[in-house]
Amino acid sequence: VAKREGRNRSHFFSAEILHAIEARHHLEQRLRRALKNQEFRLHFQPRIDAERRSLTGLEALVRWQVPGEPLIAPGAFIPVAEETGLIVPLGEWVLETACHQARSWLDGLGVAIPVSVNIASPQFAHPDFVAHVERTLSASRLPPHLLELEITESMLIGNAAQARDRLQTLKALGVRLSIDDFGTGYSSLSYLKLLPVDTLKIDRSFVRDLTTDHNDLAIVSAVIGIAGALGLQVMAEGVETAEQAQALIGLGCRGMQGFYFARPMPSEDVPSWLRGWAPAILVPMLGAE
Ligand code: C2E
Ligand code: MG
Ligand code: MG
Ligand code: MG
C-alpha cells in the first residue's frame, strides 16, 4: 500500500510540475505575441518633492493590455519575462518608449520631466545594454540627465566589478542612477560609496508601518542618515497617507512617491495631472495651451 501511495504521489507531483511547465510555456508564447502585437503600455507615477510640493520626475511602469481584458500588472509577467530572456526586448521597448515620451513632453509642453525606468537583472547583464541606452538617448534626443535608471541590489552582487564598470559608463553618459527597493536585497553598505548612484529608493515595506512600528522607523531613519552622509538623495516609495508623508518630512526625507500623491497613470493623463498638481509652477510653462 505504501508503495502504491508513493507511486501515486509521484504521479501527482509530476502532473503538477508538467502543468506548471505548460502554463509557463503558454505564458512565454503569449508574451512573445504581445511584444509583436504591441500590447504593452507604460503608465507613469509622479515622484514628488513633498516639502516644495513640486514634481521631481515620473517613474515608467509597464502594463500588459490584452485587447478586451483588464490591464495585467507587471508582477504577473516580469518574472517569466526575466526567466525566458524576453525581458531584453521588452526592456528595450520600455526604455525607448519612456525616452520618447519624455522628449515629447519636453517639446509639446515645454516641461523637462525626468523619467525613471526599471532595469531587470538580465537586462543589465546583457552585453548590449549600455550601447542600447546610448542609442536610445540619441535616437530620442533626450538630454541624458532627464533619464534615470532604477537598478536593484541584486545586480550588484555576483560580478561586482563588472557592475561597477557598467554603472560608471552609464554615469559618464550623464544618466542618473538609483537603487530601487533599497533595504530588501542582500547588500553591504560598503558598495554604496563605490558606486556612482544618485538616489536610494526606500522600499515601501519599510514605509507602510512607519508611523506605528519602531523598527521600521529606525530603519528608515538610518537609511536617510546614511544617504545624507554619503551625499545621496533619498526617495520613499509607497507613501499612502498624510501621516507617512509628515513622518518622512520630519526625518528629513522629501522625495516621495505613492498613492497619497498620485497613482500611476497613462501618458495622456499626465498634462492635466500636472496642471492640477502644481499650476503655479507649470501653467506659465504650458504657455498658450
Ligand atoms: P517598483 O519599481 O518598486 O515600482 C513601484 C510599484 O509600487 C508599482 O507597482 C507601483 O504601482 C506601486 N506603488 C506605488 N505607490 C504605491 C503605494 O502608495 N502603495 C502601494 N501599495 N503600491 C504603490 P507596479 O506598477 O505593479 O510594479 C511592480 C514592480 O514591477 C515594480 O516595482 C518593478 O520592480 C516591476 N516593473 C514595473 N515596470 C517594469 C519595467 O518596465 N521593467 C522592469 N524590469 N520591471 C518593471
Ligand atoms: Mg522602480
Ligand atoms: Mg523595481
Ligand atoms: Mg521599488
Short mmCIF file of C-alpha atoms and ligand atoms in Angstrom, two decimals:
data_model
loop_
_atom_site.label_atom_id
_atom_site.label_comp_id
_atom_site.label_asym_id
_atom_site.label_seq_id
_atom_site.Cartn_x
_atom_site.Cartn_y
_atom_site.Cartn_z
CA VAL A 1 0.00 0.00 0.00
CA ALA A 2 2.79 2.37 0.94
CA LYS A 3 4.48 1.67 -2.38
CA ARG A 4 1.36 2.34 -4.36
CA GLU A 5 0.75 5.52 -2.41
CA GLY A 6 4.29 6.61 -3.13
CA ARG A 7 3.86 5.94 -6.81
CA ASN A 8 0.54 7.77 -6.89
CA ARG A 9 2.06 10.67 -5.12
CA SER A 10 4.93 10.90 -7.58
CA HIS A 11 2.38 10.79 -10.43
CA PHE A 12 0.51 13.58 -8.76
CA PHE A 13 3.66 15.69 -8.44
CA SER A 14 4.82 15.16 -11.98
CA ALA A 15 1.40 16.06 -13.34
CA GLU A 16 1.53 19.22 -11.30
CA ILE A 17 5.01 20.10 -12.50
CA LEU A 18 4.05 19.35 -16.06
CA HIS A 19 1.08 21.63 -15.69
CA ALA A 20 3.32 24.41 -14.36
CA ILE A 21 5.75 23.94 -17.26
CA GLU A 22 2.89 24.08 -19.74
CA ALA A 23 1.47 27.19 -18.12
CA ARG A 24 4.90 28.83 -18.18
CA HIS A 25 5.42 27.85 -21.82
CA HIS A 26 1.98 29.17 -22.71
CA LEU A 27 2.68 32.49 -20.98
CA GLU A 28 6.01 32.74 -22.79
CA GLN A 29 4.27 32.28 -26.16
CA ARG A 30 1.66 34.88 -25.23
CA LEU A 31 4.36 37.35 -24.15
CA ARG A 32 6.17 36.88 -27.47
CA ARG A 33 2.96 37.57 -29.35
CA ALA A 34 2.20 40.55 -27.10
CA LEU A 35 5.56 42.11 -27.98
CA LYS A 36 4.90 41.63 -31.68
CA ASN A 37 1.33 42.95 -31.37
CA GLN A 38 2.39 45.93 -29.25
CA GLU A 39 0.17 45.06 -26.31
CA PHE A 40 2.42 46.66 -23.69
CA ARG A 41 1.69 50.09 -22.25
CA LEU A 42 3.57 52.42 -19.97
CA HIS A 43 1.97 54.14 -17.02
CA PHE A 44 3.75 56.96 -15.22
CA GLN A 45 3.77 57.63 -11.49
CA PRO A 46 4.79 61.06 -10.18
CA ARG A 47 7.75 61.45 -7.87
CA ILE A 48 7.34 64.40 -5.57
CA ASP A 49 9.41 66.76 -3.50
CA ALA A 50 6.94 66.86 -0.62
CA GLU A 51 8.43 69.91 1.03
CA ARG A 52 8.43 72.11 -2.04
CA ARG A 53 5.33 70.36 -3.36
CA SER A 54 6.92 70.01 -6.76
CA LEU A 55 7.22 67.24 -9.27
CA THR A 56 10.72 65.74 -9.50
CA GLY A 57 10.02 63.09 -12.10
CA LEU A 58 7.84 60.25 -13.32
CA GLU A 59 8.51 56.53 -12.99
CA ALA A 60 7.60 54.44 -16.04
CA LEU A 61 5.78 51.24 -15.08
CA VAL A 62 4.86 48.64 -17.68
CA ARG A 63 1.40 47.07 -18.07
CA TRP A 64 0.07 44.45 -20.44
CA GLN A 65 -3.12 45.29 -22.31
CA VAL A 66 -4.66 42.20 -23.84
CA PRO A 67 -7.45 43.56 -26.08
CA GLY A 68 -10.79 43.42 -24.30
CA GLU A 69 -9.27 42.37 -20.97
CA PRO A 70 -8.29 44.26 -17.82
CA LEU A 71 -4.71 45.53 -17.62
CA ILE A 72 -2.21 43.00 -16.34
CA ALA A 73 0.24 44.21 -13.68
CA PRO A 74 3.98 43.64 -14.15
CA GLY A 75 4.20 41.26 -11.19
CA ALA A 76 2.25 38.73 -13.28
CA PHE A 77 4.64 38.64 -16.23
CA ILE A 78 8.00 40.31 -15.45
CA PRO A 79 9.34 37.21 -13.61
CA VAL A 80 8.60 34.96 -16.62
CA ALA A 81 9.99 37.59 -18.98
CA GLU A 82 13.17 37.59 -16.91
CA GLU A 83 13.48 33.80 -16.89
CA THR A 84 12.91 33.47 -20.63
CA GLY A 85 15.12 36.36 -21.72
CA LEU A 86 12.10 38.20 -23.14
CA ILE A 87 12.87 40.96 -20.65
CA VAL A 88 15.63 42.11 -23.00
CA PRO A 89 13.36 43.10 -25.94
CA LEU A 90 10.60 44.16 -23.53
CA GLY A 91 13.04 46.26 -21.51
CA GLU A 92 14.34 47.86 -24.71
CA TRP A 93 10.79 48.77 -25.67
CA VAL A 94 10.18 50.28 -22.21
CA LEU A 95 13.36 52.37 -22.33
CA GLU A 96 12.71 53.61 -25.88
CA THR A 97 9.07 54.45 -25.16
CA ALA A 98 9.87 56.25 -21.90
CA CYS A 99 12.64 58.33 -23.53
CA HIS A 100 10.47 59.28 -26.49
CA GLN A 101 7.63 60.18 -24.15
CA ALA A 102 9.86 62.43 -22.03
CA ARG A 103 11.17 64.07 -25.18
CA SER A 104 7.65 64.68 -26.43
CA TRP A 105 6.66 66.32 -23.11
CA LEU A 106 9.74 68.50 -23.45
CA ASP A 107 8.77 69.50 -27.00
CA GLY A 108 4.98 69.59 -26.60
CA LEU A 109 4.54 71.03 -23.09
CA GLY A 110 7.86 72.78 -22.74
CA VAL A 111 8.40 70.96 -19.44
CA ALA A 112 11.53 68.99 -18.64
CA ILE A 113 10.25 65.99 -16.71
CA PRO A 114 12.82 63.39 -15.70
CA VAL A 115 11.66 59.81 -16.28
CA SER A 116 12.88 56.76 -14.45
CA VAL A 117 12.91 53.26 -15.89
CA ASN A 118 13.19 49.96 -14.02
CA ILE A 119 16.01 47.75 -15.24
CA ALA A 120 15.87 43.98 -14.66
CA SER A 121 18.99 41.96 -13.80
CA PRO A 122 19.24 40.02 -17.08
CA GLN A 123 18.81 43.27 -18.96
CA PHE A 124 21.59 44.98 -17.01
CA ALA A 125 23.84 41.96 -17.52
CA HIS A 126 23.23 41.87 -21.29
CA PRO A 127 26.40 42.87 -23.21
CA ASP A 128 24.49 45.34 -25.42
CA PHE A 129 22.76 47.13 -22.55
CA VAL A 130 24.94 50.22 -22.24
CA ALA A 131 25.14 50.66 -26.02
CA HIS A 132 21.36 50.41 -26.23
CA VAL A 133 20.93 53.14 -23.62
CA GLU A 134 23.30 55.32 -25.62
CA ARG A 135 21.49 54.64 -28.91
CA THR A 136 18.12 55.34 -27.28
CA LEU A 137 19.29 58.67 -25.88
CA SER A 138 20.50 59.84 -29.24
CA ALA A 139 17.51 58.48 -31.18
CA SER A 140 15.08 60.22 -28.81
CA ARG A 141 17.25 63.34 -28.43
CA LEU A 142 16.50 63.22 -24.70
CA PRO A 143 19.01 65.12 -22.57
CA PRO A 144 20.68 62.31 -20.58
CA HIS A 145 20.10 63.96 -17.20
CA LEU A 146 16.34 63.51 -17.79
CA LEU A 147 16.75 59.72 -17.74
CA GLU A 148 17.13 57.76 -14.52
CA LEU A 149 17.76 54.04 -14.41
CA GLU A 150 16.47 52.10 -11.40
CA ILE A 151 18.61 49.13 -10.58
CA THR A 152 18.39 46.76 -7.63
CA GLU A 153 20.87 45.49 -5.10
CA SER A 154 20.76 42.01 -6.63
CA MET A 155 22.55 43.27 -9.76
CA LEU A 156 25.50 44.38 -7.73
CA ILE A 157 26.35 41.06 -6.16
CA GLY A 158 28.00 38.40 -8.29
CA ASN A 159 30.20 40.24 -10.74
CA ALA A 160 30.54 43.43 -8.71
CA ALA A 161 33.49 44.78 -10.66
CA GLN A 162 31.66 44.44 -13.97
CA ALA A 163 28.52 46.00 -12.49
CA ARG A 164 30.58 48.93 -11.28
CA ASP A 165 32.23 49.42 -14.68
CA ARG A 166 28.87 49.39 -16.34
CA LEU A 167 27.39 51.89 -13.90
CA GLN A 168 30.37 54.16 -14.35
CA THR A 169 29.96 54.09 -18.12
CA LEU A 170 26.26 54.90 -17.75
CA LYS A 171 27.05 57.68 -15.33
CA ALA A 172 29.56 59.10 -17.81
CA LEU A 173 26.74 59.30 -20.37
CA GLY A 174 25.03 61.66 -17.94
CA VAL A 175 22.11 59.48 -16.87
CA ARG A 176 21.03 59.31 -13.25
CA LEU A 177 21.08 56.09 -11.28
CA SER A 178 19.01 54.92 -8.36
CA ILE A 179 18.79 51.79 -6.27
CA ASP A 180 15.21 50.57 -6.15
CA ASP A 181 13.60 48.65 -3.27
CA PHE A 182 16.57 49.62 -1.13
CA GLY A 183 16.91 47.54 2.00
CA THR A 184 15.18 44.40 0.70
CA GLY A 185 18.17 42.81 -1.07
CA TYR A 186 21.42 41.41 0.17
CA SER A 187 23.90 44.18 0.11
CA SER A 188 26.77 45.53 2.04
CA LEU A 189 26.69 49.19 2.80
CA SER A 190 30.30 49.49 1.67
CA TYR A 191 29.37 49.24 -2.01
CA LEU A 192 27.35 52.41 -1.73
CA LYS A 193 30.46 54.53 -1.57
CA LEU A 194 31.98 52.70 -4.55
CA LEU A 195 29.05 53.06 -6.91
CA PRO A 196 28.09 56.20 -8.80
CA VAL A 197 24.43 56.13 -7.71
CA ASP A 198 22.44 59.29 -7.07
CA THR A 199 19.38 58.09 -5.18
CA LEU A 200 18.27 55.39 -2.76
CA LYS A 201 14.62 54.43 -3.05
CA ILE A 202 13.46 53.16 0.33
CA ASP A 203 11.28 50.12 -0.23
CA ARG A 204 7.62 50.52 0.55
CA SER A 205 7.66 47.62 3.01
CA PHE A 206 9.51 49.96 5.42
CA VAL A 207 7.20 52.89 4.76
CA ARG A 208 3.94 51.02 5.28
CA ASP A 209 4.08 50.82 9.09
CA LEU A 210 6.44 53.71 9.59
CA THR A 211 4.13 55.56 11.95
CA THR A 212 3.38 52.55 14.18
CA ASP A 213 6.42 50.25 14.02
CA HIS A 214 9.55 51.39 15.87
CA ASN A 215 11.76 49.03 13.88
CA ASP A 216 10.63 50.42 10.54
CA LEU A 217 11.06 53.93 11.85
CA ALA A 218 14.61 53.07 12.93
CA ILE A 219 15.45 51.50 9.55
CA VAL A 220 14.06 54.39 7.53
CA SER A 221 15.78 56.92 9.70
CA ALA A 222 19.10 55.03 9.39
CA VAL A 223 18.83 54.85 5.60
CA ILE A 224 18.11 58.58 5.44
CA GLY A 225 21.14 59.20 7.65
CA ILE A 226 23.46 57.04 5.52
CA ALA A 227 22.19 58.61 2.32
CA GLY A 228 22.79 62.07 3.71
CA ALA A 229 26.29 61.21 4.91
CA LEU A 230 27.20 59.79 1.51
CA GLY A 231 25.68 62.69 -0.39
CA LEU A 232 22.90 60.59 -1.92
CA GLN A 233 19.31 61.59 -2.40
CA VAL A 234 16.58 59.56 -0.82
CA MET A 235 13.11 58.75 -2.03
CA ALA A 236 10.44 56.90 -0.10
CA GLU A 237 8.22 54.51 -2.05
CA GLY A 238 4.62 53.60 -1.30
CA VAL A 239 3.54 56.71 0.61
CA GLU A 240 -0.19 56.25 1.08
CA THR A 241 -1.13 58.65 3.88
CA ALA A 242 -0.55 62.23 5.04
CA GLU A 243 0.83 60.81 8.31
CA GLN A 244 3.51 58.84 6.48
CA ALA A 245 4.43 61.89 4.40
CA GLN A 246 4.62 64.03 7.54
CA ALA A 247 6.77 61.48 9.36
CA LEU A 248 9.14 61.27 6.39
CA ILE A 249 9.49 65.04 6.18
CA GLY A 250 10.23 65.02 9.91
CA LEU A 251 13.02 62.51 9.30
CA GLY A 252 14.48 64.66 6.54
CA CYS A 253 13.15 62.77 3.52
CA ARG A 254 11.47 65.00 0.95
CA GLY A 255 11.50 62.67 -2.03
CA MET A 256 8.31 60.61 -2.12
CA GLN A 257 6.23 58.51 -4.40
CA GLY A 258 2.95 56.85 -3.59
CA PHE A 259 -0.80 56.64 -3.94
CA TYR A 260 -1.18 59.55 -1.49
CA PHE A 261 0.18 61.84 -4.22
CA ALA A 262 -0.77 60.01 -7.37
CA ARG A 263 -1.28 56.56 -8.84
CA PRO A 264 0.48 55.50 -12.00
CA MET A 265 -1.43 56.95 -14.98
CA PRO A 266 -1.36 56.67 -18.76
CA SER A 267 0.77 59.30 -20.51
CA GLU A 268 -2.34 61.08 -21.87
CA ASP A 269 -3.41 61.90 -18.30
CA VAL A 270 -0.10 63.48 -17.31
CA PRO A 271 -0.67 67.03 -18.67
CA SER A 272 -3.95 67.53 -16.82
CA TRP A 273 -2.49 66.00 -13.68
CA LEU A 274 0.40 68.47 -13.91
CA ARG A 275 -1.99 71.40 -14.14
CA GLY A 276 -3.85 70.23 -11.05
CA TRP A 277 -0.78 69.42 -9.00
CA ALA A 278 1.47 72.41 -9.49
CA PRO A 279 -0.35 75.01 -11.55
CA ALA A 280 1.72 77.85 -10.13
CA ILE A 281 4.90 76.31 -11.45
CA LEU A 282 3.58 74.75 -14.59
CA VAL A 283 0.91 76.97 -16.04
CA PRO A 284 3.39 79.61 -17.24
CA MET A 285 5.48 76.85 -18.81
CA LEU A 286 2.43 75.39 -20.51
CA GLY A 287 2.00 78.75 -22.17
CA ALA A 288 -0.87 79.22 -24.56
CA GLU A 289 -2.18 75.71 -24.05
P1 C2E B 1 8.83 49.22 -8.31
O1 C2E B 1 9.83 49.61 -9.33
O2 C2E B 1 9.25 49.26 -6.88
O3 C2E B 1 7.57 50.15 -8.59
C1 C2E B 1 6.70 50.61 -7.61
C2 C2E B 1 5.47 49.76 -7.52
O4 C2E B 1 4.73 50.14 -6.37
C3 C2E B 1 4.50 49.94 -8.69
O5 C2E B 1 3.80 48.71 -8.88
C4 C2E B 1 3.55 51.00 -8.16
O6 C2E B 1 2.29 51.00 -8.78
C5 C2E B 1 3.44 50.55 -6.73
N1 C2E B 1 3.08 51.64 -5.84
C6 C2E B 1 3.40 52.95 -5.96
N2 C2E B 1 2.91 53.67 -4.92
C7 C2E B 1 2.26 52.80 -4.13
C8 C2E B 1 1.53 52.94 -2.90
O7 C2E B 1 1.38 54.02 -2.33
N3 C2E B 1 1.02 51.80 -2.37
C9 C2E B 1 1.15 50.59 -2.96
N4 C2E B 1 0.60 49.53 -2.38
N5 C2E B 1 1.83 50.42 -4.14
C10 C2E B 1 2.38 51.52 -4.70
P2 C2E B 1 3.68 48.01 -10.29
O8 C2E B 1 3.48 49.02 -11.37
O9 C2E B 1 2.71 46.89 -10.15
O10 C2E B 1 5.14 47.43 -10.49
C11 C2E B 1 5.63 46.42 -9.64
C12 C2E B 1 7.08 46.13 -9.94
O11 C2E B 1 7.23 45.59 -11.25
C13 C2E B 1 7.95 47.39 -9.93
O12 C2E B 1 8.29 47.73 -8.60
C14 C2E B 1 9.13 46.92 -10.73
O13 C2E B 1 10.04 46.19 -9.94
C15 C2E B 1 8.49 45.99 -11.74
N6 C2E B 1 8.34 46.71 -13.01
C16 C2E B 1 7.38 47.59 -13.40
N7 C2E B 1 7.61 48.06 -14.63
C17 C2E B 1 8.77 47.49 -15.04
C18 C2E B 1 9.57 47.57 -16.24
O14 C2E B 1 9.27 48.32 -17.18
N8 C2E B 1 10.70 46.81 -16.28
C19 C2E B 1 11.08 46.01 -15.23
N9 C2E B 1 12.19 45.29 -15.35
N10 C2E B 1 10.38 45.90 -14.11
C20 C2E B 1 9.24 46.65 -14.00
MG MG B 2 11.02 51.19 -9.53
MG MG B 3 11.86 47.92 -9.34
MG MG B 4 10.53 49.81 -5.68
#
